[in-house]
Short mmCIF file of C-alpha atoms and ligand atoms in Angstrom, two decimals:
data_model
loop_
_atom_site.label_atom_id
_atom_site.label_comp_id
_atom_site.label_asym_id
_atom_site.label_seq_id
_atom_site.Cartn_x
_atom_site.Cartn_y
_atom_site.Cartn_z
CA UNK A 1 11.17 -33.23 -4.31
CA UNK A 2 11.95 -29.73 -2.41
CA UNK A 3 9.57 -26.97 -2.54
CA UNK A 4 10.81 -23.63 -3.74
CA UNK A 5 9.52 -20.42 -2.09
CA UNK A 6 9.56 -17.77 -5.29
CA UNK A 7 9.93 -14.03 -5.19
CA UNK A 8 9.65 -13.35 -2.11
CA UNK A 9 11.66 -10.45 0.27
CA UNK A 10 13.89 -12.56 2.81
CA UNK A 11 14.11 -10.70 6.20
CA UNK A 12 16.48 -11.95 9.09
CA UNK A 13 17.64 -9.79 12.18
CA UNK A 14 20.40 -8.41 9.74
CA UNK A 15 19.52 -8.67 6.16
CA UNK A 16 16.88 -7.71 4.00
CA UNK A 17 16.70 -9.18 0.15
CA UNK A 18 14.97 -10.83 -2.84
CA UNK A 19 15.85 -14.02 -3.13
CA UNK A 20 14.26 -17.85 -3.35
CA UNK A 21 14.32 -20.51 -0.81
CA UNK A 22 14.77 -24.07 -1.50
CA UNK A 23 13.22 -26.38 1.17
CA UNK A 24 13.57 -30.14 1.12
CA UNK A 25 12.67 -31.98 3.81
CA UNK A 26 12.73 -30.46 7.21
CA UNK A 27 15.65 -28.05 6.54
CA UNK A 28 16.41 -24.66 4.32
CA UNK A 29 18.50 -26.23 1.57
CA UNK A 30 20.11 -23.50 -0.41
CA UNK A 31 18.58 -19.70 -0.81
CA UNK A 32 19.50 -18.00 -4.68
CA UNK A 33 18.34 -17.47 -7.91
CA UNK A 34 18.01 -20.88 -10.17
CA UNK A 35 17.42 -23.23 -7.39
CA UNK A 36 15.10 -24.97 -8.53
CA UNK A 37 15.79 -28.52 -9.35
CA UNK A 38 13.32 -30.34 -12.51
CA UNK A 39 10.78 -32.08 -9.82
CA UNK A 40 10.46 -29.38 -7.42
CA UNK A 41 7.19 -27.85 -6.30
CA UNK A 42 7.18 -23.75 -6.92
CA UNK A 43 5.18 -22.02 -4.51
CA UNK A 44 4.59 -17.79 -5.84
CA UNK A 45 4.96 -15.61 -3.34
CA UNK A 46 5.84 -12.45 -5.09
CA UNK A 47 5.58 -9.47 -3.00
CA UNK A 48 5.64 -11.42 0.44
CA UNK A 49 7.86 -11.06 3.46
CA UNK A 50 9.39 -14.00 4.15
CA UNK A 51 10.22 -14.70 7.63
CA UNK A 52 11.65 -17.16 9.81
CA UNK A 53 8.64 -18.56 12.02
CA UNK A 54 8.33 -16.83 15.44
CA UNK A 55 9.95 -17.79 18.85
CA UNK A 56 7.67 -16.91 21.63
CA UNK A 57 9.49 -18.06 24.88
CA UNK A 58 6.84 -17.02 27.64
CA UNK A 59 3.66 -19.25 27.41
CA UNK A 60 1.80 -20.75 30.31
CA UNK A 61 -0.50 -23.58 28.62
CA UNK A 62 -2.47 -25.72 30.88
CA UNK A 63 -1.34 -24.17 34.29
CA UNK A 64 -3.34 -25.11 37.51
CA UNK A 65 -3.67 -21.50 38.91
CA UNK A 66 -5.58 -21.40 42.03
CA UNK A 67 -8.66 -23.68 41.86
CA UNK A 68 -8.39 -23.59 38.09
CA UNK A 69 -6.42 -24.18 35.10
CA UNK A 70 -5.64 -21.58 32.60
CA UNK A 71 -8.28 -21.91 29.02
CA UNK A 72 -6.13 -22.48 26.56
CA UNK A 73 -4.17 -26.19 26.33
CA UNK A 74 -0.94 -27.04 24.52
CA UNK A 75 -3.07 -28.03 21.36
CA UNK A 76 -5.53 -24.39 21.40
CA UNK A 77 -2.43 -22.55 22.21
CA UNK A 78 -0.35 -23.58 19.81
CA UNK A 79 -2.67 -23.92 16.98
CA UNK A 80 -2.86 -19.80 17.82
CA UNK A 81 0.17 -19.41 17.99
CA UNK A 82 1.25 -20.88 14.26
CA UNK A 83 -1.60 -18.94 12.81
CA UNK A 84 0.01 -15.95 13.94
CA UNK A 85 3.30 -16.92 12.81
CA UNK A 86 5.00 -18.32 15.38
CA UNK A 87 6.72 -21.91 14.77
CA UNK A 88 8.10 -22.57 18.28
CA UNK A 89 7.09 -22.05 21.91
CA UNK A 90 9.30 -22.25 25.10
CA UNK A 91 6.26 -22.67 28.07
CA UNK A 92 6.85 -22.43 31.75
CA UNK A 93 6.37 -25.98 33.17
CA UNK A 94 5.86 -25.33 36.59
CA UNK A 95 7.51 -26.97 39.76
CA UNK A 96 4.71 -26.86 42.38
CA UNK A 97 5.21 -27.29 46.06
CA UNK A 98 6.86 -30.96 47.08
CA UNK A 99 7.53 -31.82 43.46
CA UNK A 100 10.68 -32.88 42.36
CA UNK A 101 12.25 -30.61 38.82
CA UNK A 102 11.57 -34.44 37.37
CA UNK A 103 8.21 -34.72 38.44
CA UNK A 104 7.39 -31.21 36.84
CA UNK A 105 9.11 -31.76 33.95
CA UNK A 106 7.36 -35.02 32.85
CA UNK A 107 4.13 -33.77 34.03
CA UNK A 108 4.79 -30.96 31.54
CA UNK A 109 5.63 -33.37 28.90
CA UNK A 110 2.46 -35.45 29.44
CA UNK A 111 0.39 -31.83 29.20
CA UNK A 112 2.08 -31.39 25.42
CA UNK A 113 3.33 -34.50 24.09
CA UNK A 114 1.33 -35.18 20.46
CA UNK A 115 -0.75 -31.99 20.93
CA UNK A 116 1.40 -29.17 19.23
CA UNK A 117 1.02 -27.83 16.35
CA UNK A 118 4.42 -25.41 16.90
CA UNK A 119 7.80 -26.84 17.76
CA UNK A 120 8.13 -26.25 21.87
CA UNK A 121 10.58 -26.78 23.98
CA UNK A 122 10.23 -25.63 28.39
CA UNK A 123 12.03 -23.68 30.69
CA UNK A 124 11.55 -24.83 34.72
CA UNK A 125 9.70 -22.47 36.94
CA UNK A 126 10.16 -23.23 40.57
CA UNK A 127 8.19 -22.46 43.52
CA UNK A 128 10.10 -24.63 45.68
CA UNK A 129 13.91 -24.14 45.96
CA UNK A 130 15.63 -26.41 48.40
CA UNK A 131 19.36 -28.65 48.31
CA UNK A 132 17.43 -31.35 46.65
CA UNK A 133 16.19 -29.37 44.05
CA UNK A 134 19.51 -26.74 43.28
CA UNK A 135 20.93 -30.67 43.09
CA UNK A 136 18.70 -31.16 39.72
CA UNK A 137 20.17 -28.13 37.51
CA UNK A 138 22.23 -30.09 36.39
CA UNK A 139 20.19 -33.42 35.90
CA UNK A 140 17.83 -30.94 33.70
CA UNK A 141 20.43 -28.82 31.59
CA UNK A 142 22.48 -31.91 30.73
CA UNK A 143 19.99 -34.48 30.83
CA UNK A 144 16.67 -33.41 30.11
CA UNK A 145 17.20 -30.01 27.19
CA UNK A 146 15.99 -27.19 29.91
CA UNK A 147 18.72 -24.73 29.73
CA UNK A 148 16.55 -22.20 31.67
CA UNK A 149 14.25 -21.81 34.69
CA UNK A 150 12.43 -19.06 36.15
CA UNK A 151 11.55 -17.60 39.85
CA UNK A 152 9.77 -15.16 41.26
CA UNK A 153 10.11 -12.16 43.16
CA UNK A 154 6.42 -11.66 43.55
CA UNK A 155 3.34 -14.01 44.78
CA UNK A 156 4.02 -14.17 48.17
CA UNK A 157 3.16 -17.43 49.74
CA UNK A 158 2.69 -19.38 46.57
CA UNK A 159 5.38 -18.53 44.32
CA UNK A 160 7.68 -15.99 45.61
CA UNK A 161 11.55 -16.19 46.71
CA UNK A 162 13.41 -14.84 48.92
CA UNK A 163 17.17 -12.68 48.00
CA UNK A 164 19.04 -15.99 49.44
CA UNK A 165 17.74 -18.73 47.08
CA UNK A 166 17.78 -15.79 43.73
CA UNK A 167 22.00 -15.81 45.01
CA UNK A 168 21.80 -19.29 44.83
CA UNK A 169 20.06 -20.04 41.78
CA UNK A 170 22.18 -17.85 40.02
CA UNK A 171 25.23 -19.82 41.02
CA UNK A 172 23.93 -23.24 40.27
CA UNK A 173 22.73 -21.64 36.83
CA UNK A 174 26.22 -20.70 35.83
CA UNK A 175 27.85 -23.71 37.43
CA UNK A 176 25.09 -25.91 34.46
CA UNK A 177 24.73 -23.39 31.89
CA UNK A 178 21.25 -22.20 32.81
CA UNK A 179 20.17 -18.92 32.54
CA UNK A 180 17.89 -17.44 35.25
CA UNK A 181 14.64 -15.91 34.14
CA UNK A 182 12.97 -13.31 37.07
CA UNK A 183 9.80 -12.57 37.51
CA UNK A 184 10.47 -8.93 38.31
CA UNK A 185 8.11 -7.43 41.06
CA UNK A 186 8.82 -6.64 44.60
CA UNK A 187 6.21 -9.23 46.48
CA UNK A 188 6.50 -7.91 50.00
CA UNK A 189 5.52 -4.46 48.91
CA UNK A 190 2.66 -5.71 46.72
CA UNK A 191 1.20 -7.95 49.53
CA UNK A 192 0.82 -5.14 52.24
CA UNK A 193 -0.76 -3.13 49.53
CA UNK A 194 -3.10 -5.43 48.44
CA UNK A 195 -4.18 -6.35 52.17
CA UNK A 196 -4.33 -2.17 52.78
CA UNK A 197 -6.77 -1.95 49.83
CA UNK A 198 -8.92 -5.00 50.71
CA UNK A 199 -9.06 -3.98 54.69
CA UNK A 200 -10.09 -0.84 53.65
CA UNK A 201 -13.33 -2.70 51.34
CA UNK A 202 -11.39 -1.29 48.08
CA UNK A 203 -11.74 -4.56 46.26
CA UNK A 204 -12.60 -3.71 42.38
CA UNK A 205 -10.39 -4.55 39.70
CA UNK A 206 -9.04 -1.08 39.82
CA UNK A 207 -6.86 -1.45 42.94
CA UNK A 208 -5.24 -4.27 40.55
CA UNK A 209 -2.62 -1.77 39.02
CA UNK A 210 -2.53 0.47 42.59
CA UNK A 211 -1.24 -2.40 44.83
CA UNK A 212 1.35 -3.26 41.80
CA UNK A 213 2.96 0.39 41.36
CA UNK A 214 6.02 0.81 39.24
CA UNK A 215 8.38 1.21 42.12
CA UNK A 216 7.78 -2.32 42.83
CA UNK A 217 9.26 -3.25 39.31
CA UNK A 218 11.97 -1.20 39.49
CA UNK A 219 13.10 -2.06 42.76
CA UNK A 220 12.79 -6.05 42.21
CA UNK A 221 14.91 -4.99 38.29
CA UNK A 222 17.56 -2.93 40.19
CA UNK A 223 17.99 -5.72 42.93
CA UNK A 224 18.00 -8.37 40.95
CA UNK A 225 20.81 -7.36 38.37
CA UNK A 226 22.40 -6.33 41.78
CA UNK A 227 22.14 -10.36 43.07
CA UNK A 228 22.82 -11.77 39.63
CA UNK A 229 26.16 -9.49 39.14
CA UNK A 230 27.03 -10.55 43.00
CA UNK A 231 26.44 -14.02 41.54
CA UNK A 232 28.87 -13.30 38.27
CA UNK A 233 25.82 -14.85 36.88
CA UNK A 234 23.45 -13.76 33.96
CA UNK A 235 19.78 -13.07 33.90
CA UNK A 236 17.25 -12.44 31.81
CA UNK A 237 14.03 -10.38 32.89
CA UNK A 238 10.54 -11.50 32.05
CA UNK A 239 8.03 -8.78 30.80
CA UNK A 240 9.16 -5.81 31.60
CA UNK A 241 6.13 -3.03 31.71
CA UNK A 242 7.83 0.21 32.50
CA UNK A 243 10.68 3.19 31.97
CA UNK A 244 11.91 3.12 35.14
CA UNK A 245 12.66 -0.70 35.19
CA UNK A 246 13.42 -0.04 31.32
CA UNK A 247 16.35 2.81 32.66
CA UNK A 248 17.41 0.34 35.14
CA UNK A 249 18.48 -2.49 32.32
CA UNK A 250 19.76 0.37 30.07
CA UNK A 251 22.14 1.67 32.65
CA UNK A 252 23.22 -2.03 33.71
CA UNK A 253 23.94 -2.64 30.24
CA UNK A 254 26.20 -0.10 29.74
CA UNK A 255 28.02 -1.04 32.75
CA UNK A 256 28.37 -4.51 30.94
CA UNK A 257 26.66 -6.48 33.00
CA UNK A 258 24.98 -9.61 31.15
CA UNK A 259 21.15 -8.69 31.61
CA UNK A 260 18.21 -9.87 28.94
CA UNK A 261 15.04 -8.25 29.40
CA UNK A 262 11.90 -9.05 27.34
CA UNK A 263 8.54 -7.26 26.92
CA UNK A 264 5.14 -8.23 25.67
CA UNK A 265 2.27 -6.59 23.40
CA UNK A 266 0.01 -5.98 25.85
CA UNK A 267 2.69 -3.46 27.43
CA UNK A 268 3.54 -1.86 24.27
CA UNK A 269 -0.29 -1.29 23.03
CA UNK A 270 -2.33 -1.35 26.04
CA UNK A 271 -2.61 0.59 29.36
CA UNK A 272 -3.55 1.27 32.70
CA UNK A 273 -6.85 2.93 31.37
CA UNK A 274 -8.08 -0.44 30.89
CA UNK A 275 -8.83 -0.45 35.07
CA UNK A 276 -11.83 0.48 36.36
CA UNK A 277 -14.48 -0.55 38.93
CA UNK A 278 -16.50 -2.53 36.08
CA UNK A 279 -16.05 -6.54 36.04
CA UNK A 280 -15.23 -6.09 32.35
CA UNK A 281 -11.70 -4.64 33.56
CA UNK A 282 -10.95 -8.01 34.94
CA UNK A 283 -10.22 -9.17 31.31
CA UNK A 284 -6.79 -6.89 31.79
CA UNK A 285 -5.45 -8.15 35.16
CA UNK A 286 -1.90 -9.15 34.89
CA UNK A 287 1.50 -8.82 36.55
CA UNK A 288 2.78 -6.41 36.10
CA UNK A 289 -0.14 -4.35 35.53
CA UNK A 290 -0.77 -2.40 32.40
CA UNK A 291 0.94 0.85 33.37
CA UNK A 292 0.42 4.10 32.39
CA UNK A 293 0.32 5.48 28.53
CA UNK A 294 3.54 7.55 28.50
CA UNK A 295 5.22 4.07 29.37
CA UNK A 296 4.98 2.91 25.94
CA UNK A 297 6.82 5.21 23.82
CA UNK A 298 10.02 4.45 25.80
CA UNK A 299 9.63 0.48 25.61
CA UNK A 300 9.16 0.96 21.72
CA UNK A 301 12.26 3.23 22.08
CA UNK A 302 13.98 0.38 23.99
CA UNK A 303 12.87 -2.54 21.01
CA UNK A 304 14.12 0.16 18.65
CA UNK A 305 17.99 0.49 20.44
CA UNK A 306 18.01 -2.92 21.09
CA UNK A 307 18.21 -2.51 25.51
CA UNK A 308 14.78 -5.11 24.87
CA UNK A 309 16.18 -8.03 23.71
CA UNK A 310 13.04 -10.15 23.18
CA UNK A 311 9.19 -9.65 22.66
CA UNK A 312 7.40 -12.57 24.07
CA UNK A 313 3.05 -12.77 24.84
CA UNK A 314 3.29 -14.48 28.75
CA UNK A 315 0.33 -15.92 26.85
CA UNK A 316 -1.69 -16.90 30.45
CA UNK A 317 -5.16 -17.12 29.23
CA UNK A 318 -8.48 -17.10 31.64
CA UNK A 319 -12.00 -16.89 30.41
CA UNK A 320 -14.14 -13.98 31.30
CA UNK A 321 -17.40 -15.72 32.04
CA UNK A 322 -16.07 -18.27 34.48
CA UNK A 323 -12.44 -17.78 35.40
CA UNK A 324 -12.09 -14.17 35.93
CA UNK A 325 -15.12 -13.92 37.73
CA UNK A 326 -13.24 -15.38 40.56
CA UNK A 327 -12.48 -12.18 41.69
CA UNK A 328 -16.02 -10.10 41.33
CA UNK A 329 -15.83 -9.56 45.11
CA UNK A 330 -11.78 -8.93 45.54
CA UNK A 331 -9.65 -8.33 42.47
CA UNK A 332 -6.69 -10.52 44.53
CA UNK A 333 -8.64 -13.81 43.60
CA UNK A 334 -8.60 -12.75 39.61
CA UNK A 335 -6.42 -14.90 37.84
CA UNK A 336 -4.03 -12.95 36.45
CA UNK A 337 -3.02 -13.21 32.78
CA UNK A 338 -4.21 -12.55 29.09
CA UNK A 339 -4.01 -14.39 26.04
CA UNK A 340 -1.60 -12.81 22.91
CA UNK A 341 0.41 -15.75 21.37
CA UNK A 342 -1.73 -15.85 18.17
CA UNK A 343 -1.51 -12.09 18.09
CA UNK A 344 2.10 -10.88 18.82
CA UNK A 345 3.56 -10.76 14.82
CA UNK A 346 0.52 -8.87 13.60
CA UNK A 347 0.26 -6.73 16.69
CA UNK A 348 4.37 -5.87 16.46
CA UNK A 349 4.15 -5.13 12.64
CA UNK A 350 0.77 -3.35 12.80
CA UNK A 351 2.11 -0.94 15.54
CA UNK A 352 5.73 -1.08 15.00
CA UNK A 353 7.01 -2.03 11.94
CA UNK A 354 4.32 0.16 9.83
CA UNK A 355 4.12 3.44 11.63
CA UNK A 356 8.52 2.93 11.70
CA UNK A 357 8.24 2.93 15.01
CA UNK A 358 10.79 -0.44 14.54
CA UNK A 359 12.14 -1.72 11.57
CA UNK A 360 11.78 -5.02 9.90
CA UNK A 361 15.41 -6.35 10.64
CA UNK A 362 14.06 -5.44 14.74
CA UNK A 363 10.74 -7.22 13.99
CA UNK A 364 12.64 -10.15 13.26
CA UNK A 365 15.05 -10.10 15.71
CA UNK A 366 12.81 -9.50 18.56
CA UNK A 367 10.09 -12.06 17.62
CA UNK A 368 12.46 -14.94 16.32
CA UNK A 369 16.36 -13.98 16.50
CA UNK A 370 16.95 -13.06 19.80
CA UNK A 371 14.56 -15.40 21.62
CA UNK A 372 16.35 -18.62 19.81
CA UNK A 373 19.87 -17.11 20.31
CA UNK A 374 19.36 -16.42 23.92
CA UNK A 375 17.58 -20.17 24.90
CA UNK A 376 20.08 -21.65 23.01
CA UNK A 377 17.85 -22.64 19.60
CA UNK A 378 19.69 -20.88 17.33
CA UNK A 379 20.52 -21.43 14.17
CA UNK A 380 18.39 -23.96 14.14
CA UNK A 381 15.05 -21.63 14.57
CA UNK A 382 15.20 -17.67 14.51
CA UNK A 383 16.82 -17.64 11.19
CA UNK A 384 16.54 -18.10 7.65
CA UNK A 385 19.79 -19.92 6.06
CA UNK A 386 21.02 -23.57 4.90
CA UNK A 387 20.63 -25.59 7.24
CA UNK A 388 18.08 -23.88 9.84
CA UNK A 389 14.81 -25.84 10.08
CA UNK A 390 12.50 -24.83 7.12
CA UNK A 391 10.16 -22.71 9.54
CA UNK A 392 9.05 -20.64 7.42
CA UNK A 393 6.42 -17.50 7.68
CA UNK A 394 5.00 -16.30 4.55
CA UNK A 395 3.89 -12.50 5.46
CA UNK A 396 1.49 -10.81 3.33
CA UNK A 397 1.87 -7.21 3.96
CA UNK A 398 -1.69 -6.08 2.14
CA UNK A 399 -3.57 -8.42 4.29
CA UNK A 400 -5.81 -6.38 6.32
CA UNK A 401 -7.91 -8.32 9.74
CA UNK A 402 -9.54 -7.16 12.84
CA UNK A 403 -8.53 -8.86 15.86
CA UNK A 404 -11.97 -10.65 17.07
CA UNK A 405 -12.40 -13.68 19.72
CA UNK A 406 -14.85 -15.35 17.62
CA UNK A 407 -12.63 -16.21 15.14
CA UNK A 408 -9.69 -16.64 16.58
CA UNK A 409 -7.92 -19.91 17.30
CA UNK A 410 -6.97 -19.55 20.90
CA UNK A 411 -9.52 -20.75 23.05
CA UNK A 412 -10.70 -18.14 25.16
CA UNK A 413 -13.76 -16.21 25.20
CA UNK A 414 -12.71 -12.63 24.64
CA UNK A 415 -9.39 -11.19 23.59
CA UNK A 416 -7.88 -7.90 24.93
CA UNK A 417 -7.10 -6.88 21.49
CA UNK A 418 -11.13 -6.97 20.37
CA UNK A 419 -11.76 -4.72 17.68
CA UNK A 420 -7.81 -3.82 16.37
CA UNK A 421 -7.50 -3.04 13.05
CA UNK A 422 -4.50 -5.48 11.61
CA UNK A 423 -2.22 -4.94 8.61
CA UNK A 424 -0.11 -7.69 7.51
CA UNK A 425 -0.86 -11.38 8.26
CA UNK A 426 0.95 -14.91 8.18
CA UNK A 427 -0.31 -16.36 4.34
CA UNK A 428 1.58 -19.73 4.49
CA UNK A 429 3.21 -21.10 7.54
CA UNK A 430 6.10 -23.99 7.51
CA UNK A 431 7.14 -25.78 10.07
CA UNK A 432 10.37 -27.96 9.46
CA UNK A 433 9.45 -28.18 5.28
CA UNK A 434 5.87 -29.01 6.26
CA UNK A 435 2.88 -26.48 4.61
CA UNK A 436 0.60 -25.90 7.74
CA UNK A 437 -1.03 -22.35 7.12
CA UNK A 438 -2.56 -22.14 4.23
CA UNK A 439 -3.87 -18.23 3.25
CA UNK A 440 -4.47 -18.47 6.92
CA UNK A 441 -5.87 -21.37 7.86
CA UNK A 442 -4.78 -24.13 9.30
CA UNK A 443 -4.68 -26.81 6.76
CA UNK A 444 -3.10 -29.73 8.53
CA UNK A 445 -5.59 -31.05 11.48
CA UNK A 446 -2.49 -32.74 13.08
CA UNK A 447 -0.25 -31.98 15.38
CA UNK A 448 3.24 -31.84 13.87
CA UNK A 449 5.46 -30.22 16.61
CA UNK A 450 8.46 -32.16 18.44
CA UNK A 451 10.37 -31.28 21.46
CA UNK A 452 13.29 -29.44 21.16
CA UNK A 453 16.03 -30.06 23.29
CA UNK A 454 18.06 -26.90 24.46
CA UNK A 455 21.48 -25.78 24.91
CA UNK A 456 22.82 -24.72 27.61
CA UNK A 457 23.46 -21.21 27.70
CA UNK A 458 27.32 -19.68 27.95
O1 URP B 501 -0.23 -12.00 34.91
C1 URP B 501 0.60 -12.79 34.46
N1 URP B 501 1.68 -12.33 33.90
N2 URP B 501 0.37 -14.10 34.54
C2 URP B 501 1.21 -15.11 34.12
C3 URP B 501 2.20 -15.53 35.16
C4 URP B 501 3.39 -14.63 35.19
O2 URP B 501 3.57 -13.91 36.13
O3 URP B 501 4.18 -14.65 34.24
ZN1 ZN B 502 5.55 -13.36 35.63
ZN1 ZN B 503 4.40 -15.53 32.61
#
């Protein structure tokens, strides 16, 4: 028996058209009018978007930061994220200090295996680059499905790296087919300017954004396209919060070199006017910092013209009332990051699609396309066509919501989006054939999500 999606409006990246989808089994069977066969289920949903389900490919679930771990899990995050829409997560499993890629990676796997409720699959970040470790790129593209891994330019002493091991981990990355995500922030910069502010007894949340400044983006963008071209090597930039590192990409682009650059919600809708002296303004302290409000016309701009490739959350949740309070006495001991994943389709089509500040053939790309394409998923997810996996986002585009931590799914105790007025919401959710949203709620208490082994990127 195969289920039939009826009378719905299929969007992909490129098309946009009535039509109904056949789903048997885990997989998008054929897509047409008369599909149905005698014995199939026919589900109405006239008037409906229908979407492929999201691709969100920057989530940090269960990450030790500092002396604590971040709220949400691998079973709260994802159970937010497929309420919102999105049917697959790629999360950061993190190489600490001394570890091995391998020990990471199957500590990672431990953290998630039988808790998602969305299909997931990891990239590697790593703190610790040595011969040892540029040795396992290739154990981990070939062997173990993680076509991508991520470093950082900022977090001195804990995370950060140096120009030397970026040159190298670009040429190990092309060598294996693994694409090299940055963490785009200049860390030397930032580390003087935090220890300027503190000396000086400046310690509220507000000298968050001051010891971050834009310059310190840019410069980290601009030298890091600069290392990755040296490199002949690709690389794709994690949330990107500004024009000037947004001009940066555009102009490197145009020269044809191979850049990706992603941005996130909470860059597009919020800003630096969220920093003050009050502890409340802890519950926006991120890196990048929310910049300032002129910022955010350009990055729609950039979704819009396609220099953005990918809108991801960097879904790093921390709960007020007893994680962000770290940092009542020195903003540099906040743990940075918000949550978003159960936000990011509603918060994209609410702001974007329905003011036409994007269109829908952008929505999709940006939320599902591009992501899958670019961490080698697709056509498996990001699309809707025979064959694909039948992830499938039923969007009801009259379905009006405020955005409220008490009933949301994440678990965290506030959300920076509290109070937002939402139009359009995920009715039905499918992941691989299986109903698991049902008029938004989760209607399957199990975890159904698998591991998804990557390709390696070309
Ligand atoms: O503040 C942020 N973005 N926290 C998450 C870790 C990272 O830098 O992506
Ligand atoms: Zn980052
Ligand atoms: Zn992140």
């Amino acid at each position: 028996m195969g289920v039939i999606l009826r009378g719905g409006i299929i969007v992909t990246a490129v098309d946009y058209y009535k039509a109904d989808i056949r789903m048997e089994g885990e997989k998008v069977i054929a897509i047409g009018e008369g599909i149905a066969l005698p014995e199939d289920h026919i589900l109405d949903v006239e008037g409906c978007f229908l979407l492929p389900g999201g691709v969100d490919v920057h989530t940090h679930f269960d990450l030790p930061v500092g002396n604590t771990v971040t709220a949400d899990d691998f079973s709260s995050g994802t159970q937010g994220a497929i309420i919102g829409g999105t049917t697959t997560v790629v999360d950061y499993a993190t190489q600490f200090k001394g570890q091995t890629l391998k020990e990471a990676l199957m500590a990672w796997h431990a953290k998630a295996r039988g808790k998602n409720y969305t299909d997931y699959g990891f990239h590697m970040a790593i703190s610790d680059w040595n011969d040892d470790i540029a040795e396992e790129i290739c154990w981990l593209s070939k062997s173990a499905g993680v076509t991508s891994i991520k470093l950082y330019m900022a977090y001195k002493n804990v995370l950060q790296v140096n120009d030397d091991i970026l040159f190298k981990a670009f040429t190990k990355g092309k060598q294996h087919g693994v694409l090299v995500c940055v963490h785009c922030e200049n860390g030397d910069m930032i580390y003087n300017l935090v220890n300027q502010y503190r000396s000086q007894g400046n310690v509220t949340p507000y000298y968050h954004s001051l010891s971050r400044p834009i310059i310190a983006e840019e410069e980290a963008v601009t030298r890091v396209i600069a290392i990755a071209q040296a490199a002949q090597s690709q690389v794709y930039i994690v949330h990107l919060s500004s024009n000037l590192a947004l001009q940066v990409v555009m102009k490197a682009k145009a020269k044809g070199n191979k850049v990706y650059a992603e941005t996130c919600p909470q860059y597009l809708l919020l800003d630096e006017s969220y920093y003050n002296h009050s502890f409340e303004s802890t519950k926006y302290v991120i890196s990048p910092p929310l910049r300032q409000k002129e910022n955010q016309d350009f990055l729609w701009r950039g979704l819009s013209n396609r220099i953005l490739d990918v809108v991801a959350t960097d879904h790093c949740s921390f709960n007020f009332n007893g994680q962000k309070d770290a940092g009542l006495q020195d903003f540099s001991m906040i743990p940075n990051g918000i949550p978003g994943v159960e936000n990011r389709l509603s918060l994209l089509y609410t702001y974007g699609v329905v003011p036409g500040k994007i269109s829908m053939n952008t929505f999709v790309n940006v939320t599902a396309t591009q992501p899958a394409k670019i961490f080698g998923l697709f056509p498996r997810k990001g699309t809707i066509a025979p064959g694909s996996d039948a992830d499938i986002v039923v969007w009801d585009t009259n379905h009006t919501f405020v955005i409220r931590a008490e009933t949301q799914y994440q678990r965290v105790d506030y959300t920076p989006y509290e109070g937002l007025q939402q139009k359009g919401k995920a009715r039905h959710v499918f992941l691989r054939g299986r109903q698991v949203v049902h008029h938004g709620k989760l209607c399957d208490v199990n975890p159904h999500g698998i591991y998804l082994p990557r390709q390696g990127i070309r």
